[in-house]
Amino acid sequence: MDEKRFIELYNRAYAKSYKVFSEFLNLEEQSILANAYLPYCSYGGYDMAERIVAGFGEDIENTDFPIRCLVISPVMQKFADKLTHRDFLGALMNLGIKRELLGDIIIANNCGYLFCLAHISEYIKNNLNRIKHTNVNVTECNSLPDNIIKTPDPRELIVSSLRLDVLVSAVYKLSRNEASKLFSTGKVFVNSKLIENTSYQIKENDVVSVRGYGRFTFSQQLRKTKKDRIVVEIVIY
């Protein structure tokens, strides 16, 4: 989805005074939207979702978003294949469903919790009955069960500076060269905006997403060590 399409959705919402929603956006599309400087709300079905839907219009709440949560579970867990994210997504794509209609897929206990747009949910429930060699059931749930989402992990790190590449290297235990490649290949985002500048200075409460690695929030700078290095607090998701 490009900037022109986001502007079209925004204009439609405010010209006719009703709520308008995008399809699910990946990180690159979220960056385009963030740089368009349009007023919008976003939600992916749960807090800190990676793939989100953008909503345009006044007084939008999470309950307004046309998102459903489906539970995809083996009919006989004892004899089921071990199912991965790729297995669930592949089976859905084989049904002819476009990726932008699907949000995050969370795997727990060999079941997949899928967020999707409301209008495709019945089609999935009626047509997805097998993944690999495993027969599955698809049901709808109101929200994710407790403890499905990984508990945020607060940590203290010692770094030489608040440059973003330094933080990414420290969080994911990468060399500076490895971290630099993530920037040059467009895999680092801050608050949904693509960041290619390795010397970007991180700020409190910035949410950093690194494609293929995960996300973390920079909480705060705590103190300096005797060798003038910086102790910071981050939260890993």
JSON list of C-alpha atoms in Angstrom, two decimals:
[
{"chain": "A", "resi": 1, "resn": "MET", "atom": "CA", "xyz": [0.00, 0.00, 0.00]},
{"chain": "A", "resi": 2, "resn": "ASP", "atom": "CA", "xyz": [1.47, 3.37, -1.01]},
{"chain": "A", "resi": 3, "resn": "GLU", "atom": "CA", "xyz": [1.11, 6.93, 0.30]},
{"chain": "A", "resi": 4, "resn": "LYS", "atom": "CA", "xyz": [-1.48, 7.79, -2.34]},
{"chain": "A", "resi": 5, "resn": "ARG", "atom": "CA", "xyz": [-3.75, 5.04, -1.06]},
{"chain": "A", "resi": 6, "resn": "PHE", "atom": "CA", "xyz": [-3.40, 6.22, 2.56]},
{"chain": "A", "resi": 7, "resn": "ILE", "atom": "CA", "xyz": [-4.33, 9.76, 1.54]},
{"chain": "A", "resi": 8, "resn": "GLU", "atom": "CA", "xyz": [-7.36, 8.38, -0.31]},
{"chain": "A", "resi": 9, "resn": "LEU", "atom": "CA", "xyz": [-8.53, 6.51, 2.81]},
{"chain": "A", "resi": 10, "resn": "TYR", "atom": "CA", "xyz": [-8.00, 9.58, 4.98]},
{"chain": "A", "resi": 11, "resn": "ASN", "atom": "CA", "xyz": [-9.94, 11.84, 2.60]},
{"chain": "A", "resi": 12, "resn": "ARG", "atom": "CA", "xyz": [-12.79, 9.36, 2.33]},
{"chain": "A", "resi": 13, "resn": "ALA", "atom": "CA", "xyz": [-13.11, 9.11, 6.11]},
{"chain": "A", "resi": 14, "resn": "TYR", "atom": "CA", "xyz": [-13.20, 12.84, 6.77]},
{"chain": "A", "resi": 15, "resn": "ALA", "atom": "CA", "xyz": [-15.21, 13.81, 3.69]},
{"chain": "A", "resi": 16, "resn": "LYS", "atom": "CA", "xyz": [-18.05, 11.46, 4.62]},
{"chain": "A", "resi": 17, "resn": "SER", "atom": "CA", "xyz": [-17.56, 11.51, 8.43]},
{"chain": "A", "resi": 18, "resn": "TYR", "atom": "CA", "xyz": [-17.22, 7.79, 8.94]},
{"chain": "A", "resi": 19, "resn": "LYS", "atom": "CA", "xyz": [-14.51, 5.32, 9.90]},
{"chain": "A", "resi": 20, "resn": "VAL", "atom": "CA", "xyz": [-12.32, 3.81, 7.19]},
{"chain": "A", "resi": 21, "resn": "PHE", "atom": "CA", "xyz": [-9.77, 1.02, 7.63]},
{"chain": "A", "resi": 22, "resn": "SER", "atom": "CA", "xyz": [-6.81, -0.26, 5.68]},
{"chain": "A", "resi": 23, "resn": "GLU", "atom": "CA", "xyz": [-5.86, -3.88, 5.22]},
{"chain": "A", "resi": 24, "resn": "PHE", "atom": "CA", "xyz": [-3.07, -5.30, 7.39]},
{"chain": "A", "resi": 25, "resn": "LEU", "atom": "CA", "xyz": [0.17, -3.36, 6.95]},
{"chain": "A", "resi": 26, "resn": "ASN", "atom": "CA", "xyz": [3.68, -4.76, 7.12]},
{"chain": "A", "resi": 27, "resn": "LEU", "atom": "CA", "xyz": [6.58, -2.77, 8.57]},
{"chain": "A", "resi": 28, "resn": "GLU", "atom": "CA", "xyz": [7.49, -1.12, 5.27]},
{"chain": "A", "resi": 29, "resn": "GLU", "atom": "CA", "xyz": [3.90, 0.04, 4.72]},
{"chain": "A", "resi": 30, "resn": "GLN", "atom": "CA", "xyz": [3.70, 1.27, 8.32]},
{"chain": "A", "resi": 31, "resn": "SER", "atom": "CA", "xyz": [6.81, 3.34, 7.64]},
{"chain": "A", "resi": 32, "resn": "ILE", "atom": "CA", "xyz": [5.23, 4.90, 4.54]},
{"chain": "A", "resi": 33, "resn": "LEU", "atom": "CA", "xyz": [2.11, 5.74, 6.56]},
{"chain": "A", "resi": 34, "resn": "ALA", "atom": "CA", "xyz": [4.10, 7.22, 9.46]},
{"chain": "A", "resi": 35, "resn": "ASN", "atom": "CA", "xyz": [6.00, 9.45, 7.03]},
{"chain": "A", "resi": 36, "resn": "ALA", "atom": "CA", "xyz": [2.77, 10.64, 5.40]},
{"chain": "A", "resi": 37, "resn": "TYR", "atom": "CA", "xyz": [1.92, 12.60, 8.59]},
{"chain": "A", "resi": 38, "resn": "LEU", "atom": "CA", "xyz": [-1.77, 11.75, 8.44]},
{"chain": "A", "resi": 39, "resn": "PRO", "atom": "CA", "xyz": [-3.85, 11.42, 11.63]},
{"chain": "A", "resi": 40, "resn": "TYR", "atom": "CA", "xyz": [-4.71, 7.76, 12.15]},
{"chain": "A", "resi": 41, "resn": "CYS", "atom": "CA", "xyz": [-5.09, 5.04, 14.77]},
{"chain": "A", "resi": 42, "resn": "SER", "atom": "CA", "xyz": [-3.65, 1.55, 14.50]},
{"chain": "A", "resi": 43, "resn": "TYR", "atom": "CA", "xyz": [-4.40, -1.87, 15.96]},
{"chain": "A", "resi": 44, "resn": "GLY", "atom": "CA", "xyz": [-3.46, -5.44, 15.13]},
{"chain": "A", "resi": 45, "resn": "GLY", "atom": "CA", "xyz": [-5.82, -7.36, 17.39]},
{"chain": "A", "resi": 46, "resn": "TYR", "atom": "CA", "xyz": [-3.61, -7.20, 20.48]},
{"chain": "A", "resi": 47, "resn": "ASP", "atom": "CA", "xyz": [-1.06, -4.86, 22.01]},
{"chain": "A", "resi": 48, "resn": "MET", "atom": "CA", "xyz": [2.31, -4.72, 20.25]},
{"chain": "A", "resi": 49, "resn": "ALA", "atom": "CA", "xyz": [1.12, -6.61, 17.15]},
{"chain": "A", "resi": 50, "resn": "GLU", "atom": "CA", "xyz": [3.65, -6.47, 14.32]},
{"chain": "A", "resi": 51, "resn": "ARG", "atom": "CA", "xyz": [1.13, -6.33, 11.47]},
{"chain": "A", "resi": 52, "resn": "ILE", "atom": "CA", "xyz": [-1.48, -3.63, 12.04]},
{"chain": "A", "resi": 53, "resn": "VAL", "atom": "CA", "xyz": [-4.59, -2.13, 10.48]},
{"chain": "A", "resi": 54, "resn": "ALA", "atom": "CA", "xyz": [-4.74, 1.67, 10.15]},
{"chain": "A", "resi": 55, "resn": "GLY", "atom": "CA", "xyz": [-8.01, 3.40, 10.99]},
{"chain": "A", "resi": 56, "resn": "PHE", "atom": "CA", "xyz": [-9.02, 6.85, 9.78]},
{"chain": "A", "resi": 57, "resn": "GLY", "atom": "CA", "xyz": [-11.84, 8.95, 11.21]},
{"chain": "A", "resi": 58, "resn": "GLU", "atom": "CA", "xyz": [-12.89, 10.38, 14.53]},
{"chain": "A", "resi": 59, "resn": "ASP", "atom": "CA", "xyz": [-13.15, 8.56, 17.87]},
{"chain": "A", "resi": 60, "resn": "ILE", "atom": "CA", "xyz": [-11.84, 5.22, 16.66]},
{"chain": "A", "resi": 61, "resn": "GLU", "atom": "CA", "xyz": [-11.44, 2.58, 19.38]},
{"chain": "A", "resi": 62, "resn": "ASN", "atom": "CA", "xyz": [-9.91, -0.90, 19.23]},
{"chain": "A", "resi": 63, "resn": "THR", "atom": "CA", "xyz": [-13.37, -2.47, 19.20]},
{"chain": "A", "resi": 64, "resn": "ASP", "atom": "CA", "xyz": [-14.15, -0.66, 15.94]},
{"chain": "A", "resi": 65, "resn": "PHE", "atom": "CA", "xyz": [-11.43, -2.39, 13.97]},
{"chain": "A", "resi": 66, "resn": "PRO", "atom": "CA", "xyz": [-12.68, -5.14, 11.61]},
{"chain": "A", "resi": 67, "resn": "ILE", "atom": "CA", "xyz": [-10.34, -7.78, 13.05]},
{"chain": "A", "resi": 68, "resn": "ARG", "atom": "CA", "xyz": [-11.16, -11.31, 14.18]},
{"chain": "A", "resi": 69, "resn": "CYS", "atom": "CA", "xyz": [-9.06, -13.81, 16.12]},
{"chain": "A", "resi": 70, "resn": "LEU", "atom": "CA", "xyz": [-9.28, -17.44, 14.94]},
{"chain": "A", "resi": 71, "resn": "VAL", "atom": "CA", "xyz": [-7.90, -20.49, 16.73]},
{"chain": "A", "resi": 72, "resn": "ILE", "atom": "CA", "xyz": [-6.54, -23.16, 14.38]},
{"chain": "A", "resi": 73, "resn": "SER", "atom": "CA", "xyz": [-6.04, -26.40, 16.30]},
{"chain": "A", "resi": 74, "resn": "PRO", "atom": "CA", "xyz": [-5.35, -30.04, 15.39]},
{"chain": "A", "resi": 75, "resn": "VAL", "atom": "CA", "xyz": [-8.36, -32.34, 15.57]},
{"chain": "A", "resi": 76, "resn": "MET", "atom": "CA", "xyz": [-6.18, -34.99, 17.27]},
{"chain": "A", "resi": 77, "resn": "GLN", "atom": "CA", "xyz": [-3.21, -33.31, 18.93]},
{"chain": "A", "resi": 78, "resn": "LYS", "atom": "CA", "xyz": [-1.60, -36.64, 19.81]},
{"chain": "A", "resi": 79, "resn": "PHE", "atom": "CA", "xyz": [-1.09, -37.57, 16.14]},
{"chain": "A", "resi": 80, "resn": "ALA", "atom": "CA", "xyz": [-0.55, -34.05, 14.75]},
{"chain": "A", "resi": 81, "resn": "ASP", "atom": "CA", "xyz": [2.52, -32.83, 12.90]},
{"chain": "A", "resi": 82, "resn": "LYS", "atom": "CA", "xyz": [4.58, -30.21, 14.69]},
{"chain": "A", "resi": 83, "resn": "LEU", "atom": "CA", "xyz": [3.18, -27.10, 13.05]},
{"chain": "A", "resi": 84, "resn": "THR", "atom": "CA", "xyz": [5.24, -23.94, 12.48]},
{"chain": "A", "resi": 85, "resn": "HIS", "atom": "CA", "xyz": [4.34, -20.37, 11.56]},
{"chain": "A", "resi": 86, "resn": "ARG", "atom": "CA", "xyz": [5.30, -21.18, 7.97]},
{"chain": "A", "resi": 87, "resn": "ASP", "atom": "CA", "xyz": [2.96, -24.19, 7.94]},
{"chain": "A", "resi": 88, "resn": "PHE", "atom": "CA", "xyz": [-0.03, -22.14, 9.10]},
{"chain": "A", "resi": 89, "resn": "LEU", "atom": "CA", "xyz": [0.69, -19.28, 6.72]},
{"chain": "A", "resi": 90, "resn": "GLY", "atom": "CA", "xyz": [1.33, -21.62, 3.79]},
{"chain": "A", "resi": 91, "resn": "ALA", "atom": "CA", "xyz": [-1.99, -23.41, 4.29]},
{"chain": "A", "resi": 92, "resn": "LEU", "atom": "CA", "xyz": [-3.83, -20.07, 4.36]},
{"chain": "A", "resi": 93, "resn": "MET", "atom": "CA", "xyz": [-2.09, -18.82, 1.24]},
{"chain": "A", "resi": 94, "resn": "ASN", "atom": "CA", "xyz": [-2.96, -22.09, -0.52]},
{"chain": "A", "resi": 95, "resn": "LEU", "atom": "CA", "xyz": [-6.61, -21.13, -0.02]},
{"chain": "A", "resi": 96, "resn": "GLY", "atom": "CA", "xyz": [-5.97, -18.13, -2.26]},
{"chain": "A", "resi": 97, "resn": "ILE", "atom": "CA", "xyz": [-6.03, -15.63, 0.62]},
{"chain": "A", "resi": 98, "resn": "LYS", "atom": "CA", "xyz": [-3.92, -12.50, 0.12]},
{"chain": "A", "resi": 99, "resn": "ARG", "atom": "CA", "xyz": [-1.30, -11.81, 2.80]},
{"chain": "A", "resi": 100, "resn": "GLU", "atom": "CA", "xyz": [-2.70, -8.33, 3.46]},
{"chain": "A", "resi": 101, "resn": "LEU", "atom": "CA", "xyz": [-5.94, -9.88, 4.76]},
{"chain": "A", "resi": 102, "resn": "LEU", "atom": "CA", "xyz": [-4.00, -11.66, 7.50]},
{"chain": "A", "resi": 103, "resn": "GLY", "atom": "CA", "xyz": [-2.33, -10.24, 10.58]},
{"chain": "A", "resi": 104, "resn": "ASP", "atom": "CA", "xyz": [-0.02, -11.91, 13.07]},
{"chain": "A", "resi": 105, "resn": "ILE", "atom": "CA", "xyz": [-0.05, -15.65, 13.69]},
{"chain": "A", "resi": 106, "resn": "ILE", "atom": "CA", "xyz": [0.93, -16.65, 17.23]},
{"chain": "A", "resi": 107, "resn": "ILE", "atom": "CA", "xyz": [1.91, -20.26, 17.83]},
{"chain": "A", "resi": 108, "resn": "ALA", "atom": "CA", "xyz": [1.24, -21.91, 21.20]},
{"chain": "A", "resi": 109, "resn": "ASN", "atom": "CA", "xyz": [0.79, -25.57, 22.12]},
{"chain": "A", "resi": 110, "resn": "ASN", "atom": "CA", "xyz": [0.82, -26.54, 18.43]},
{"chain": "A", "resi": 111, "resn": "CYS", "atom": "CA", "xyz": [-2.15, -24.27, 17.75]},
{"chain": "A", "resi": 112, "resn": "GLY", "atom": "CA", "xyz": [-2.18, -21.10, 15.69]},
{"chain": "A", "resi": 113, "resn": "TYR", "atom": "CA", "xyz": [-3.93, -17.93, 16.85]},
{"chain": "A", "resi": 114, "resn": "LEU", "atom": "CA", "xyz": [-4.61, -16.00, 13.66]},
{"chain": "A", "resi": 115, "resn": "PHE", "atom": "CA", "xyz": [-5.71, -12.37, 13.36]},
{"chain": "A", "resi": 116, "resn": "CYS", "atom": "CA", "xyz": [-7.53, -11.64, 10.13]},
{"chain": "A", "resi": 117, "resn": "LEU", "atom": "CA", "xyz": [-9.93, -9.15, 8.61]},
{"chain": "A", "resi": 118, "resn": "ALA", "atom": "CA", "xyz": [-13.52, -9.83, 9.59]},
{"chain": "A", "resi": 119, "resn": "HIS", "atom": "CA", "xyz": [-14.83, -10.41, 6.07]},
{"chain": "A", "resi": 120, "resn": "ILE", "atom": "CA", "xyz": [-12.44, -13.32, 5.43]},
{"chain": "A", "resi": 121, "resn": "SER", "atom": "CA", "xyz": [-12.97, -15.11, 8.77]},
{"chain": "A", "resi": 122, "resn": "GLU", "atom": "CA", "xyz": [-15.96, -17.21, 7.70]},
{"chain": "A", "resi": 123, "resn": "TYR", "atom": "CA", "xyz": [-14.16, -18.33, 4.55]},
{"chain": "A", "resi": 124, "resn": "ILE", "atom": "CA", "xyz": [-11.22, -19.51, 6.63]},
{"chain": "A", "resi": 125, "resn": "LYS", "atom": "CA", "xyz": [-13.46, -21.32, 9.12]},
{"chain": "A", "resi": 126, "resn": "ASN", "atom": "CA", "xyz": [-15.30, -23.10, 6.32]},
{"chain": "A", "resi": 127, "resn": "ASN", "atom": "CA", "xyz": [-12.32, -24.01, 4.14]},
{"chain": "A", "resi": 128, "resn": "LEU", "atom": "CA", "xyz": [-9.20, -24.51, 6.24]},
{"chain": "A", "resi": 129, "resn": "ASN", "atom": "CA", "xyz": [-9.36, -28.13, 7.37]},
{"chain": "A", "resi": 130, "resn": "ARG", "atom": "CA", "xyz": [-5.86, -29.47, 6.87]},
{"chain": "A", "resi": 131, "resn": "ILE", "atom": "CA", "xyz": [-2.28, -28.31, 7.46]},
{"chain": "A", "resi": 132, "resn": "LYS", "atom": "CA", "xyz": [0.45, -30.65, 6.21]},
{"chain": "A", "resi": 133, "resn": "HIS", "atom": "CA", "xyz": [-0.89, -34.10, 7.19]},
{"chain": "A", "resi": 134, "resn": "THR", "atom": "CA", "xyz": [-2.90, -32.78, 10.13]},
{"chain": "A", "resi": 135, "resn": "ASN", "atom": "CA", "xyz": [-6.66, -32.24, 10.18]},
{"chain": "A", "resi": 136, "resn": "VAL", "atom": "CA", "xyz": [-7.55, -29.00, 11.94]},
{"chain": "A", "resi": 137, "resn": "ASN", "atom": "CA", "xyz": [-10.53, -27.18, 13.39]},
{"chain": "A", "resi": 138, "resn": "VAL", "atom": "CA", "xyz": [-10.96, -23.42, 13.14]},
{"chain": "A", "resi": 139, "resn": "THR", "atom": "CA", "xyz": [-12.97, -21.53, 15.74]},
{"chain": "A", "resi": 140, "resn": "GLU", "atom": "CA", "xyz": [-13.30, -17.88, 16.70]},
{"chain": "A", "resi": 141, "resn": "CYS", "atom": "CA", "xyz": [-12.24, -16.46, 20.05]},
{"chain": "A", "resi": 142, "resn": "ASN", "atom": "CA", "xyz": [-12.80, -13.05, 21.60]},
{"chain": "A", "resi": 143, "resn": "SER", "atom": "CA", "xyz": [-9.22, -12.56, 22.78]},
{"chain": "A", "resi": 144, "resn": "LEU", "atom": "CA", "xyz": [-5.94, -14.35, 23.25]},
{"chain": "A", "resi": 145, "resn": "PRO", "atom": "CA", "xyz": [-5.70, -16.67, 26.26]},
{"chain": "A", "resi": 146, "resn": "ASP", "atom": "CA", "xyz": [-3.57, -15.51, 29.16]},
{"chain": "A", "resi": 147, "resn": "ASN", "atom": "CA", "xyz": [0.16, -16.17, 28.89]},
{"chain": "A", "resi": 148, "resn": "ILE", "atom": "CA", "xyz": [0.05, -16.69, 25.11]},
{"chain": "A", "resi": 149, "resn": "ILE", "atom": "CA", "xyz": [2.01, -13.51, 24.49]},
{"chain": "A", "resi": 150, "resn": "LYS", "atom": "CA", "xyz": [5.60, -13.64, 25.67]},
{"chain": "A", "resi": 151, "resn": "THR", "atom": "CA", "xyz": [6.07, -11.58, 28.83]},
{"chain": "A", "resi": 152, "resn": "PRO", "atom": "CA", "xyz": [8.13, -8.44, 28.13]},
{"chain": "A", "resi": 153, "resn": "ASP", "atom": "CA", "xyz": [11.68, -8.91, 29.38]},
{"chain": "A", "resi": 154, "resn": "PRO", "atom": "CA", "xyz": [13.24, -5.80, 30.98]},
{"chain": "A", "resi": 155, "resn": "ARG", "atom": "CA", "xyz": [17.03, -5.77, 30.92]},
{"chain": "A", "resi": 156, "resn": "GLU", "atom": "CA", "xyz": [19.95, -3.50, 31.71]},
{"chain": "A", "resi": 157, "resn": "LEU", "atom": "CA", "xyz": [22.70, -3.15, 29.12]},
{"chain": "A", "resi": 158, "resn": "ILE", "atom": "CA", "xyz": [26.00, -1.30, 29.11]},
{"chain": "A", "resi": 159, "resn": "VAL", "atom": "CA", "xyz": [26.67, 0.50, 25.83]},
{"chain": "A", "resi": 160, "resn": "SER", "atom": "CA", "xyz": [29.16, 3.03, 24.53]},
{"chain": "A", "resi": 161, "resn": "SER", "atom": "CA", "xyz": [26.55, 5.45, 23.17]},
{"chain": "A", "resi": 162, "resn": "LEU", "atom": "CA", "xyz": [22.85, 5.85, 22.37]},
{"chain": "A", "resi": 163, "resn": "ARG", "atom": "CA", "xyz": [23.38, 5.32, 18.64]},
{"chain": "A", "resi": 164, "resn": "LEU", "atom": "CA", "xyz": [20.78, 2.94, 17.27]},
{"chain": "A", "resi": 165, "resn": "ASP", "atom": "CA", "xyz": [23.32, 0.57, 15.72]},
{"chain": "A", "resi": 166, "resn": "VAL", "atom": "CA", "xyz": [25.06, 0.28, 19.10]},
{"chain": "A", "resi": 167, "resn": "LEU", "atom": "CA", "xyz": [21.76, -0.65, 20.78]},
{"chain": "A", "resi": 168, "resn": "VAL", "atom": "CA", "xyz": [20.82, -3.16, 18.07]},
{"chain": "A", "resi": 169, "resn": "SER", "atom": "CA", "xyz": [24.26, -4.78, 18.34]},
{"chain": "A", "resi": 170, "resn": "ALA", "atom": "CA", "xyz": [24.00, -5.04, 22.12]},
{"chain": "A", "resi": 171, "resn": "VAL", "atom": "CA", "xyz": [20.41, -6.32, 22.25]},
{"chain": "A", "resi": 172, "resn": "TYR", "atom": "CA", "xyz": [20.85, -9.03, 19.62]},
{"chain": "A", "resi": 173, "resn": "LYS", "atom": "CA", "xyz": [24.54, -9.78, 20.30]},
{"chain": "A", "resi": 174, "resn": "LEU", "atom": "CA", "xyz": [25.66, -8.79, 16.81]},
{"chain": "A", "resi": 175, "resn": "SER", "atom": "CA", "xyz": [28.89, -7.28, 15.56]},
{"chain": "A", "resi": 176, "resn": "ARG", "atom": "CA", "xyz": [28.72, -3.67, 14.40]},
{"chain": "A", "resi": 177, "resn": "ASN", "atom": "CA", "xyz": [29.16, -4.86, 10.80]},
{"chain": "A", "resi": 178, "resn": "GLU", "atom": "CA", "xyz": [26.25, -7.28, 11.17]},
{"chain": "A", "resi": 179, "resn": "ALA", "atom": "CA", "xyz": [24.11, -4.52, 12.64]},
{"chain": "A", "resi": 180, "resn": "SER", "atom": "CA", "xyz": [25.08, -2.12, 9.84]},
{"chain": "A", "resi": 181, "resn": "LYS", "atom": "CA", "xyz": [23.89, -4.62, 7.23]},
{"chain": "A", "resi": 182, "resn": "LEU", "atom": "CA", "xyz": [20.44, -4.62, 8.86]},
{"chain": "A", "resi": 183, "resn": "PHE", "atom": "CA", "xyz": [20.23, -0.88, 8.28]},
{"chain": "A", "resi": 184, "resn": "SER", "atom": "CA", "xyz": [21.49, -1.02, 4.70]},
{"chain": "A", "resi": 185, "resn": "THR", "atom": "CA", "xyz": [18.96, -3.74, 3.83]},
{"chain": "A", "resi": 186, "resn": "GLY", "atom": "CA", "xyz": [15.99, -1.84, 5.28]},
{"chain": "A", "resi": 187, "resn": "LYS", "atom": "CA", "xyz": [15.29, -4.06, 8.27]},
{"chain": "A", "resi": 188, "resn": "VAL", "atom": "CA", "xyz": [15.36, -1.55, 11.14]},
{"chain": "A", "resi": 189, "resn": "PHE", "atom": "CA", "xyz": [12.33, 0.52, 12.16]},
{"chain": "A", "resi": 190, "resn": "VAL", "atom": "CA", "xyz": [11.71, 2.97, 15.01]},
{"chain": "A", "resi": 191, "resn": "ASN", "atom": "CA", "xyz": [8.11, 3.72, 15.92]},
{"chain": "A", "resi": 192, "resn": "SER", "atom": "CA", "xyz": [7.11, 2.17, 12.57]},
{"chain": "A", "resi": 193, "resn": "LYS", "atom": "CA", "xyz": [9.47, 4.40, 10.57]},
{"chain": "A", "resi": 194, "resn": "LEU", "atom": "CA", "xyz": [12.25, 2.89, 8.47]},
{"chain": "A", "resi": 195, "resn": "ILE", "atom": "CA", "xyz": [15.65, 4.01, 9.78]},
{"chain": "A", "resi": 196, "resn": "GLU", "atom": "CA", "xyz": [18.70, 3.70, 7.53]},
{"chain": "A", "resi": 197, "resn": "ASN", "atom": "CA", "xyz": [20.98, 6.01, 9.50]},
{"chain": "A", "resi": 198, "resn": "THR", "atom": "CA", "xyz": [23.11, 3.89, 11.84]},
{"chain": "A", "resi": 199, "resn": "SER", "atom": "CA", "xyz": [23.92, 6.92, 13.99]},
{"chain": "A", "resi": 200, "resn": "TYR", "atom": "CA", "xyz": [20.25, 7.64, 14.75]},
{"chain": "A", "resi": 201, "resn": "GLN", "atom": "CA", "xyz": [20.01, 8.68, 18.42]},
{"chain": "A", "resi": 202, "resn": "ILE", "atom": "CA", "xyz": [17.53, 6.61, 20.37]},
{"chain": "A", "resi": 203, "resn": "LYS", "atom": "CA", "xyz": [15.04, 8.36, 22.66]},
{"chain": "A", "resi": 204, "resn": "GLU", "atom": "CA", "xyz": [13.06, 7.22, 25.68]},
{"chain": "A", "resi": 205, "resn": "ASN", "atom": "CA", "xyz": [10.08, 4.97, 24.85]},
{"chain": "A", "resi": 206, "resn": "ASP", "atom": "CA", "xyz": [11.16, 4.47, 21.22]},
{"chain": "A", "resi": 207, "resn": "VAL", "atom": "CA", "xyz": [9.96, 1.08, 19.93]},
{"chain": "A", "resi": 208, "resn": "VAL", "atom": "CA", "xyz": [12.58, -0.59, 17.74]},
{"chain": "A", "resi": 209, "resn": "SER", "atom": "CA", "xyz": [11.61, -3.37, 15.31]},
{"chain": "A", "resi": 210, "resn": "VAL", "atom": "CA", "xyz": [14.31, -5.40, 13.60]},
{"chain": "A", "resi": 211, "resn": "ARG", "atom": "CA", "xyz": [12.97, -7.69, 10.90]},
{"chain": "A", "resi": 212, "resn": "GLY", "atom": "CA", "xyz": [14.01, -11.27, 11.59]},
{"chain": "A", "resi": 213, "resn": "TYR", "atom": "CA", "xyz": [15.04, -10.55, 15.19]},
{"chain": "A", "resi": 214, "resn": "GLY", "atom": "CA", "xyz": [12.16, -8.99, 17.10]},
{"chain": "A", "resi": 215, "resn": "ARG", "atom": "CA", "xyz": [11.33, -5.78, 18.93]},
{"chain": "A", "resi": 216, "resn": "PHE", "atom": "CA", "xyz": [12.43, -3.86, 21.95]},
{"chain": "A", "resi": 217, "resn": "THR", "atom": "CA", "xyz": [11.61, -0.59, 23.69]},
{"chain": "A", "resi": 218, "resn": "PHE", "atom": "CA", "xyz": [14.33, 1.76, 24.88]},
{"chain": "A", "resi": 219, "resn": "SER", "atom": "CA", "xyz": [13.02, 2.68, 28.33]},
{"chain": "A", "resi": 220, "resn": "GLN", "atom": "CA", "xyz": [15.65, 5.04, 29.72]},
{"chain": "A", "resi": 221, "resn": "GLN", "atom": "CA", "xyz": [19.25, 5.87, 30.41]},
{"chain": "A", "resi": 222, "resn": "LEU", "atom": "CA", "xyz": [19.97, 4.84, 34.00]},
{"chain": "A", "resi": 223, "resn": "ARG", "atom": "CA", "xyz": [23.50, 5.98, 34.80]},
{"chain": "A", "resi": 224, "resn": "LYS", "atom": "CA", "xyz": [27.11, 6.01, 33.64]},
{"chain": "A", "resi": 225, "resn": "THR", "atom": "CA", "xyz": [29.87, 3.65, 34.70]},
{"chain": "A", "resi": 226, "resn": "LYS", "atom": "CA", "xyz": [33.26, 4.72, 36.02]},
{"chain": "A", "resi": 227, "resn": "LYS", "atom": "CA", "xyz": [34.61, 4.23, 32.48]},
{"chain": "A", "resi": 228, "resn": "ASP", "atom": "CA", "xyz": [31.95, 6.64, 31.16]},
{"chain": "A", "resi": 229, "resn": "ARG", "atom": "CA", "xyz": [29.89, 3.93, 29.46]},
{"chain": "A", "resi": 230, "resn": "ILE", "atom": "CA", "xyz": [26.11, 4.15, 29.58]},
{"chain": "A", "resi": 231, "resn": "VAL", "atom": "CA", "xyz": [23.79, 1.82, 31.49]},
{"chain": "A", "resi": 232, "resn": "VAL", "atom": "CA", "xyz": [20.38, 1.67, 29.80]},
{"chain": "A", "resi": 233, "resn": "GLU", "atom": "CA", "xyz": [17.12, -0.13, 30.44]},
{"chain": "A", "resi": 234, "resn": "ILE", "atom": "CA", "xyz": [15.37, -1.83, 27.54]},
{"chain": "A", "resi": 235, "resn": "VAL", "atom": "CA", "xyz": [12.34, -4.10, 27.30]},
{"chain": "A", "resi": 236, "resn": "ILE", "atom": "CA", "xyz": [12.51, -7.01, 24.85]},
{"chain": "A", "resi": 237, "resn": "TYR", "atom": "CA", "xyz": [9.30, -8.46, 23.37]}
]
